[in-house]
PDB file of C-alpha atoms in Angstrom:
ATOM      1  CA  UNK A  48     -44.101 -34.795 -21.331  1.00  0.00           C
ATOM      2  CA  UNK A  49     -43.130 -33.156 -24.614  1.00  0.00           C
ATOM      3  CA  UNK A  50     -44.919 -34.840 -27.494  1.00  0.00           C
ATOM      4  CA  UNK A  51     -44.423 -34.403 -31.220  1.00  0.00           C
ATOM      5  CA  UNK A  52     -47.106 -34.461 -33.912  1.00  0.00           C
ATOM      6  CA  UNK A  53     -46.237 -36.413 -37.065  1.00  0.00           C
ATOM      7  CA  UNK A  54     -48.535 -35.533 -39.974  1.00  0.00           C
ATOM      8  CA  UNK A  55     -49.386 -38.620 -42.025  1.00  0.00           C
ATOM      9  CA  UNK A  56     -49.236 -37.946 -45.753  1.00  0.00           C
ATOM     10  CA  UNK A  57     -51.671 -40.806 -46.385  1.00  0.00           C
ATOM     11  CA  UNK A  58     -54.353 -38.155 -45.765  1.00  0.00           C
ATOM     12  CA  UNK A  59     -52.734 -35.515 -47.971  1.00  0.00           C
ATOM     13  CA  UNK A  60     -54.065 -34.253 -51.290  1.00  0.00           C
ATOM     14  CA  UNK A  61     -51.626 -35.875 -53.703  1.00  0.00           C
ATOM     15  CA  UNK A  62     -52.356 -33.296 -56.373  1.00  0.00           C
ATOM     16  CA  UNK A  63     -50.891 -30.778 -53.901  1.00  0.00           C
ATOM     17  CA  UNK A  64     -48.430 -32.924 -51.941  1.00  0.00           C
ATOM     18  CA  UNK A  65     -45.407 -30.700 -52.500  1.00  0.00           C
ATOM     19  CA  UNK A  66     -47.366 -27.608 -51.540  1.00  0.00           C
ATOM     20  CA  UNK A  67     -48.788 -29.233 -48.434  1.00  0.00           C
ATOM     21  CA  UNK A  68     -45.382 -30.497 -47.297  1.00  0.00           C
ATOM     22  CA  UNK A  69     -44.055 -26.949 -47.695  1.00  0.00           C
ATOM     23  CA  UNK A  70     -46.916 -25.672 -45.538  1.00  0.00           C
ATOM     24  CA  UNK A  71     -46.048 -28.202 -42.834  1.00  0.00           C
ATOM     25  CA  UNK A  72     -42.403 -27.227 -42.968  1.00  0.00           C
ATOM     26  CA  UNK A  73     -43.295 -23.527 -42.680  1.00  0.00           C
ATOM     27  CA  UNK A  74     -45.505 -24.442 -39.708  1.00  0.00           C
ATOM     28  CA  UNK A  75     -42.424 -25.996 -38.047  1.00  0.00           C
ATOM     29  CA  UNK A  76     -43.432 -29.619 -38.332  1.00  0.00           C
ATOM     30  CA  UNK A  77     -40.339 -31.710 -37.678  1.00  0.00           C
ATOM     31  CA  UNK A  78     -41.308 -35.061 -39.196  1.00  0.00           C
ATOM     32  CA  UNK A  79     -43.624 -36.735 -41.689  1.00  0.00           C
ATOM     33  CA  UNK A  80     -45.264 -40.121 -41.268  1.00  0.00           C
ATOM     34  CA  UNK A  81     -45.135 -42.196 -44.468  1.00  0.00           C
ATOM     35  CA  UNK A  82     -47.342 -45.293 -44.778  1.00  0.00           C
ATOM     36  CA  UNK A  83     -46.112 -47.917 -47.238  1.00  0.00           C
ATOM     37  CA  UNK A  84     -48.813 -50.535 -47.920  1.00  0.00           C
ATOM     38  CA  UNK A  85     -48.504 -53.611 -50.119  1.00  0.00           C
ATOM     39  CA  UNK A  86     -52.119 -54.754 -50.503  1.00  0.00           C
ATOM     40  CA  UNK A  87     -51.224 -58.032 -48.754  1.00  0.00           C
ATOM     41  CA  UNK A  88     -50.414 -57.272 -45.126  1.00  0.00           C
ATOM     42  CA  UNK A  89     -53.170 -54.652 -45.306  1.00  0.00           C
ATOM     43  CA  UNK A  90     -55.949 -54.440 -47.930  1.00  0.00           C
ATOM     44  CA  UNK A  91     -54.862 -51.082 -49.330  1.00  0.00           C
ATOM     45  CA  UNK A  92     -51.973 -50.199 -51.631  1.00  0.00           C
ATOM     46  CA  UNK A  93     -50.394 -46.809 -51.009  1.00  0.00           C
ATOM     47  CA  UNK A  94     -47.077 -45.631 -52.392  1.00  0.00           C
ATOM     48  CA  UNK A  95     -43.435 -46.575 -52.543  1.00  0.00           C
ATOM     49  CA  UNK A  96     -40.033 -45.339 -53.562  1.00  0.00           C
ATOM     50  CA  UNK A  97     -40.969 -42.671 -56.167  1.00  0.00           C
ATOM     51  CA  UNK A  98     -43.057 -40.752 -53.635  1.00  0.00           C
ATOM     52  CA  UNK A  99     -40.433 -41.071 -50.906  1.00  0.00           C
ATOM     53  CA  UNK A 100     -37.709 -39.985 -53.343  1.00  0.00           C
ATOM     54  CA  UNK A 101     -39.805 -36.900 -54.110  1.00  0.00           C
ATOM     55  CA  UNK A 102     -40.197 -36.148 -50.410  1.00  0.00           C
ATOM     56  CA  UNK A 103     -36.467 -36.446 -49.836  1.00  0.00           C
ATOM     57  CA  UNK A 104     -35.850 -34.016 -52.719  1.00  0.00           C
ATOM     58  CA  UNK A 105     -38.535 -31.619 -51.477  1.00  0.00           C
ATOM     59  CA  UNK A 106     -37.844 -31.388 -47.746  1.00  0.00           C
ATOM     60  CA  UNK A 107     -35.383 -32.091 -44.976  1.00  0.00           C
ATOM     61  CA  UNK A 108     -38.131 -33.153 -42.559  1.00  0.00           C
ATOM     62  CA  UNK A 109     -37.494 -36.416 -40.753  1.00  0.00           C
ATOM     63  CA  UNK A 110     -39.302 -39.350 -42.368  1.00  0.00           C
ATOM     64  CA  UNK A 111     -41.063 -41.899 -40.185  1.00  0.00           C
ATOM     65  CA  UNK A 112     -41.515 -44.723 -42.702  1.00  0.00           C
ATOM     66  CA  UNK A 113     -44.152 -47.248 -41.636  1.00  0.00           C
ATOM     67  CA  UNK A 114     -43.821 -50.515 -43.573  1.00  0.00           C
ATOM     68  CA  UNK A 115     -47.189 -52.258 -43.661  1.00  0.00           C
ATOM     69  CA  UNK A 116     -45.820 -55.025 -45.857  1.00  0.00           C
ATOM     70  CA  UNK A 117     -45.198 -58.747 -45.522  1.00  0.00           C
ATOM     71  CA  UNK A 118     -41.631 -59.887 -44.946  1.00  0.00           C
ATOM     72  CA  UNK A 119     -40.242 -56.354 -44.733  1.00  0.00           C
ATOM     73  CA  UNK A 120     -36.740 -57.795 -44.412  1.00  0.00           C
ATOM     74  CA  UNK A 121     -36.752 -58.148 -48.216  1.00  0.00           C
ATOM     75  CA  UNK A 122     -36.779 -54.377 -48.663  1.00  0.00           C
ATOM     76  CA  UNK A 123     -34.660 -53.063 -45.809  1.00  0.00           C
ATOM     77  CA  UNK A 124     -31.671 -52.333 -48.027  1.00  0.00           C
ATOM     78  CA  UNK A 125     -33.883 -50.196 -50.257  1.00  0.00           C
ATOM     79  CA  UNK A 126     -35.523 -48.261 -47.428  1.00  0.00           C
ATOM     80  CA  UNK A 127     -32.440 -47.710 -45.306  1.00  0.00           C
ATOM     81  CA  UNK A 128     -30.916 -45.694 -48.156  1.00  0.00           C
ATOM     82  CA  UNK A 129     -32.992 -42.864 -46.680  1.00  0.00           C
ATOM     83  CA  UNK A 130     -30.273 -42.141 -44.152  1.00  0.00           C
ATOM     84  CA  UNK A 131     -31.391 -40.978 -40.734  1.00  0.00           C
ATOM     85  CA  UNK A 132     -35.031 -41.902 -41.290  1.00  0.00           C
ATOM     86  CA  UNK A 133     -37.031 -44.083 -38.937  1.00  0.00           C
ATOM     87  CA  UNK A 134     -37.963 -47.438 -40.445  1.00  0.00           C
ATOM     88  CA  UNK A 135     -40.867 -49.180 -38.699  1.00  0.00           C
ATOM     89  CA  UNK A 136     -41.667 -52.852 -39.334  1.00  0.00           C
ATOM     90  CA  UNK A 137     -44.646 -54.762 -37.999  1.00  0.00           C
ATOM     91  CA  UNK A 138     -44.088 -57.418 -35.364  1.00  0.00           C
ATOM     92  CA  UNK A 139     -46.809 -59.475 -37.047  1.00  0.00           C
ATOM     93  CA  UNK A 140     -45.113 -59.362 -40.470  1.00  0.00           C
ATOM     94  CA  UNK A 141     -41.444 -59.664 -39.584  1.00  0.00           C
ATOM     95  CA  UNK A 142     -39.945 -63.143 -39.279  1.00  0.00           C
ATOM     96  CA  UNK A 143     -36.825 -61.899 -37.448  1.00  0.00           C
ATOM     97  CA  UNK A 144     -37.664 -58.700 -35.615  1.00  0.00           C
ATOM     98  CA  UNK A 145     -34.346 -58.528 -33.787  1.00  0.00           C
ATOM     99  CA  UNK A 146     -32.396 -59.078 -36.987  1.00  0.00           C
ATOM    100  CA  UNK A 147     -34.399 -56.411 -38.804  1.00  0.00           C
ATOM    101  CA  UNK A 148     -33.861 -53.866 -36.023  1.00  0.00           C
ATOM    102  CA  UNK A 149     -30.126 -54.520 -35.994  1.00  0.00           C
ATOM    103  CA  UNK A 150     -29.909 -54.142 -39.770  1.00  0.00           C
ATOM    104  CA  UNK A 151     -31.864 -50.884 -39.751  1.00  0.00           C
ATOM    105  CA  UNK A 152     -29.641 -49.395 -37.076  1.00  0.00           C
ATOM    106  CA  UNK A 153     -26.445 -50.630 -38.717  1.00  0.00           C
ATOM    107  CA  UNK A 154     -27.480 -48.799 -41.886  1.00  0.00           C
ATOM    108  CA  UNK A 155     -27.728 -45.485 -40.049  1.00  0.00           C
ATOM    109  CA  UNK A 156     -31.490 -45.339 -39.524  1.00  0.00           C
ATOM    110  CA  UNK A 157     -33.696 -45.473 -36.445  1.00  0.00           C
ATOM    111  CA  UNK A 158     -35.450 -48.801 -35.846  1.00  0.00           C
ATOM    112  CA  UNK A 159     -39.113 -49.116 -34.942  1.00  0.00           C
ATOM    113  CA  UNK A 160     -41.580 -51.938 -34.348  1.00  0.00           C
ATOM    114  CA  UNK A 161     -45.344 -51.635 -34.722  1.00  0.00           C
ATOM    115  CA  UNK A 162     -48.103 -53.724 -33.163  1.00  0.00           C
ATOM    116  CA  UNK A 163     -51.673 -54.054 -34.399  1.00  0.00           C
ATOM    117  CA  UNK A 164     -54.674 -53.586 -32.082  1.00  0.00           C
ATOM    118  CA  UNK A 165     -55.024 -57.342 -31.506  1.00  0.00           C
ATOM    119  CA  UNK A 166     -51.324 -57.890 -30.747  1.00  0.00           C
ATOM    120  CA  UNK A 167     -50.049 -58.008 -27.171  1.00  0.00           C
ATOM    121  CA  UNK A 168     -47.515 -55.204 -26.917  1.00  0.00           C
ATOM    122  CA  UNK A 169     -45.359 -57.434 -24.697  1.00  0.00           C
ATOM    123  CA  UNK A 170     -44.311 -59.243 -27.865  1.00  0.00           C
ATOM    124  CA  UNK A 171     -41.764 -56.475 -28.470  1.00  0.00           C
ATOM    125  CA  UNK A 172     -40.271 -56.713 -24.952  1.00  0.00           C
ATOM    126  CA  UNK A 173     -37.464 -59.093 -26.060  1.00  0.00           C
ATOM    127  CA  UNK A 174     -36.215 -56.540 -28.632  1.00  0.00           C
ATOM    128  CA  UNK A 175     -36.873 -53.279 -26.787  1.00  0.00           C
ATOM    129  CA  UNK A 176     -33.158 -52.645 -26.319  1.00  0.00           C
ATOM    130  CA  UNK A 177     -32.726 -52.798 -30.122  1.00  0.00           C
ATOM    131  CA  UNK A 178     -35.465 -50.277 -30.868  1.00  0.00           C
ATOM    132  CA  UNK A 179     -35.692 -46.517 -31.020  1.00  0.00           C
ATOM    133  CA  UNK A 180     -39.475 -46.508 -31.333  1.00  0.00           C
ATOM    134  CA  UNK A 181     -42.517 -48.674 -30.664  1.00  0.00           C
ATOM    135  CA  UNK A 182     -45.661 -47.834 -32.603  1.00  0.00           C
ATOM    136  CA  UNK A 183     -49.073 -48.827 -31.272  1.00  0.00           C
ATOM    137  CA  UNK A 184     -51.888 -49.001 -33.802  1.00  0.00           C
ATOM    138  CA  UNK A 185     -55.177 -47.747 -32.361  1.00  0.00           C
ATOM    139  CA  UNK A 186     -57.071 -48.564 -35.559  1.00  0.00           C
ATOM    140  CA  UNK A 187     -56.907 -51.498 -37.935  1.00  0.00           C
ATOM    141  CA  UNK A 188     -54.072 -50.606 -40.315  1.00  0.00           C
ATOM    142  CA  UNK A 189     -54.719 -49.874 -43.959  1.00  0.00           C
ATOM    143  CA  UNK A 190     -57.253 -47.048 -44.053  1.00  0.00           C
ATOM    144  CA  UNK A 191     -57.208 -43.439 -42.894  1.00  0.00           C
ATOM    145  CA  UNK A 192     -60.054 -41.676 -41.116  1.00  0.00           C
ATOM    146  CA  UNK A 193     -60.978 -44.460 -38.678  1.00  0.00           C
ATOM    147  CA  UNK A 194     -62.189 -43.840 -35.141  1.00  0.00           C
ATOM    148  CA  UNK A 195     -59.644 -44.561 -32.420  1.00  0.00           C
ATOM    149  CA  UNK A 196     -60.099 -47.627 -30.232  1.00  0.00           C
ATOM    150  CA  UNK A 197     -59.285 -45.822 -26.998  1.00  0.00           C
ATOM    151  CA  UNK A 198     -58.996 -49.007 -24.957  1.00  0.00           C
ATOM    152  CA  UNK A 199     -55.785 -49.743 -26.872  1.00  0.00           C
ATOM    153  CA  UNK A 200     -54.125 -46.745 -25.213  1.00  0.00           C
ATOM    154  CA  UNK A 201     -53.439 -48.908 -22.153  1.00  0.00           C
ATOM    155  CA  UNK A 202     -50.591 -50.434 -24.174  1.00  0.00           C
ATOM    156  CA  UNK A 203     -48.781 -47.132 -23.797  1.00  0.00           C
ATOM    157  CA  UNK A 204     -48.748 -47.473 -20.034  1.00  0.00           C
ATOM    158  CA  UNK A 205     -47.568 -51.091 -20.231  1.00  0.00           C
ATOM    159  CA  UNK A 206     -44.741 -50.207 -22.599  1.00  0.00           C
ATOM    160  CA  UNK A 207     -43.718 -47.095 -20.688  1.00  0.00           C
ATOM    161  CA  UNK A 208     -43.478 -49.059 -17.449  1.00  0.00           C
ATOM    162  CA  UNK A 209     -41.168 -51.616 -19.074  1.00  0.00           C
ATOM    163  CA  UNK A 210     -39.045 -48.938 -20.753  1.00  0.00           C
ATOM    164  CA  UNK A 211     -38.543 -47.161 -17.435  1.00  0.00           C
ATOM    165  CA  UNK A 212     -37.879 -50.406 -15.583  1.00  0.00           C
ATOM    166  CA  UNK A 213     -35.054 -51.200 -17.994  1.00  0.00           C
ATOM    167  CA  UNK A 214     -33.862 -47.581 -18.212  1.00  0.00           C
ATOM    168  CA  UNK A 215     -34.153 -47.516 -21.998  1.00  0.00           C
ATOM    169  CA  UNK A 216     -34.565 -44.585 -24.367  1.00  0.00           C
ATOM    170  CA  UNK A 217     -37.409 -45.673 -26.637  1.00  0.00           C
ATOM    171  CA  UNK A 218     -40.065 -43.386 -28.089  1.00  0.00           C
ATOM    172  CA  UNK A 219     -43.695 -44.488 -28.010  1.00  0.00           C
ATOM    173  CA  UNK A 220     -45.748 -43.655 -31.061  1.00  0.00           C
ATOM    174  CA  UNK A 221     -49.493 -43.935 -31.564  1.00  0.00           C
ATOM    175  CA  UNK A 222     -51.143 -44.196 -34.960  1.00  0.00           C
ATOM    176  CA  UNK A 223     -54.848 -44.079 -35.662  1.00  0.00           C
ATOM    177  CA  UNK A 224     -57.777 -41.767 -35.047  1.00  0.00           C
ATOM    178  CA  UNK A 225     -55.973 -39.046 -33.082  1.00  0.00           C
ATOM    179  CA  UNK A 226     -57.705 -35.659 -33.079  1.00  0.00           C
ATOM    180  CA  UNK A 227     -57.819 -32.513 -30.980  1.00  0.00           C
ATOM    181  CA  UNK A 228     -60.478 -34.050 -28.690  1.00  0.00           C
ATOM    182  CA  UNK A 229     -58.474 -37.116 -27.662  1.00  0.00           C
ATOM    183  CA  UNK A 230     -54.853 -36.028 -28.101  1.00  0.00           C
ATOM    184  CA  UNK A 231     -54.451 -35.109 -24.425  1.00  0.00           C
ATOM    185  CA  UNK A 232     -55.610 -38.562 -23.367  1.00  0.00           C
ATOM    186  CA  UNK A 233     -53.174 -40.099 -25.846  1.00  0.00           C
ATOM    187  CA  UNK A 234     -50.256 -38.130 -24.429  1.00  0.00           C
ATOM    188  CA  UNK A 235     -51.295 -38.948 -20.857  1.00  0.00           C
ATOM    189  CA  UNK A 236     -51.099 -42.655 -21.776  1.00  0.00           C
ATOM    190  CA  UNK A 237     -47.345 -42.369 -22.316  1.00  0.00           C
ATOM    191  CA  UNK A 238     -47.056 -41.631 -26.032  1.00  0.00           C
ATOM    192  CA  UNK A 239     -44.657 -38.931 -27.173  1.00  0.00           C
ATOM    193  CA  UNK A 240     -44.940 -39.309 -30.956  1.00  0.00           C
ATOM    194  CA  UNK A 241     -48.454 -38.840 -32.264  1.00  0.00           C
ATOM    195  CA  UNK A 242     -49.418 -39.582 -35.854  1.00  0.00           C
ATOM    196  CA  UNK A 243     -52.229 -37.399 -37.176  1.00  0.00           C
ATOM    197  CA  UNK A 244     -53.680 -37.780 -40.661  1.00  0.00           C
ATOM    198  CA  UNK A 245     -57.167 -36.427 -41.228  1.00  0.00           C
ATOM    199  CA  UNK A 246     -56.842 -34.181 -38.169  1.00  0.00           C
ATOM    200  CA  UNK A 247     -54.045 -32.309 -39.970  1.00  0.00           C
ATOM    201  CA  UNK A 248     -54.950 -32.460 -43.650  1.00  0.00           C
ATOM    202  CA  UNK A 249     -58.741 -32.120 -43.584  1.00  0.00           C
ATOM    203  CA  UNK A 250     -59.281 -28.381 -43.937  1.00  0.00           C
ATOM    204  CA  UNK A 251     -56.740 -25.683 -43.122  1.00  0.00           C
ATOM    205  CA  UNK A 252     -53.434 -27.437 -42.416  1.00  0.00           C
ATOM    206  CA  UNK A 253     -51.879 -24.545 -40.483  1.00  0.00           C
ATOM    207  CA  UNK A 254     -54.984 -24.054 -38.344  1.00  0.00           C
ATOM    208  CA  UNK A 255     -55.354 -27.790 -37.705  1.00  0.00           C
ATOM    209  CA  UNK A 256     -51.731 -28.128 -36.631  1.00  0.00           C
ATOM    210  CA  UNK A 257     -52.051 -25.076 -34.383  1.00  0.00           C
ATOM    211  CA  UNK A 258     -55.203 -26.477 -32.751  1.00  0.00           C
ATOM    212  CA  UNK A 259     -53.585 -29.868 -32.152  1.00  0.00           C
ATOM    213  CA  UNK A 260     -50.562 -28.228 -30.570  1.00  0.00           C
ATOM    214  CA  UNK A 261     -52.771 -26.117 -28.351  1.00  0.00           C
ATOM    215  CA  UNK A 262     -54.627 -29.235 -27.252  1.00  0.00           C
ATOM    216  CA  UNK A 263     -51.301 -30.891 -26.399  1.00  0.00           C
ATOM    217  CA  UNK A 264     -50.143 -27.846 -24.462  1.00  0.00           C
ATOM    218  CA  UNK A 265     -53.316 -28.099 -22.378  1.00  0.00           C
ATOM    219  CA  UNK A 266     -52.318 -31.550 -21.093  1.00  0.00           C
ATOM    220  CA  UNK A 267     -53.100 -31.916 -17.433  1.00  0.00           C
ATOM    221  CA  UNK A 268     -55.478 -28.947 -17.265  1.00  0.00           C
ATOM    222  CA  UNK A 269     -59.038 -29.351 -16.090  1.00  0.00           C
TER     223      UNK A 269
END
């Protein structure tokens, strides 16, 4: 399986964000993960449109925009202006998940649904055919640097089995606590989009990204 690493800018140094995004682009990263937090759905408050506008002006990397906000339907028009981006809403926060997915796609973006650690991933089964991505949280959302709850990885196998059974083309993304020691196990669980925050930005970004890619390439080796 070919998996892609999505650096999460929540772990970036915001005094050097432009520089660090340029480093990622030079290192051939293809996407950035952008966490938008409202202080209600999750305890933390992160960033919103000004930061995303700056990213769009700075880079042509794909944006994977993760909306950790209540009633995300209220803001879909504003976020889907980032044409071609992936917009991910939480199953727990969205009153009409099917309607949100349809609206995101109709606006020219990719639609994603996220599930928290306590949420049964089967809750997204009814809308799988409307999604381009399912994100599984392997930490409690809202804070970077948490240790992965590896037992949650079984959701990847459950989702992958259903996707194959229905012959759908849906990416599986994992978010939370991924590092070079567990990334092979993550990939083996069926995930092909892997969010990495601290594992990329803590220390030398180029070296960290290289080490993560090497760990992925070693998938299946003893």
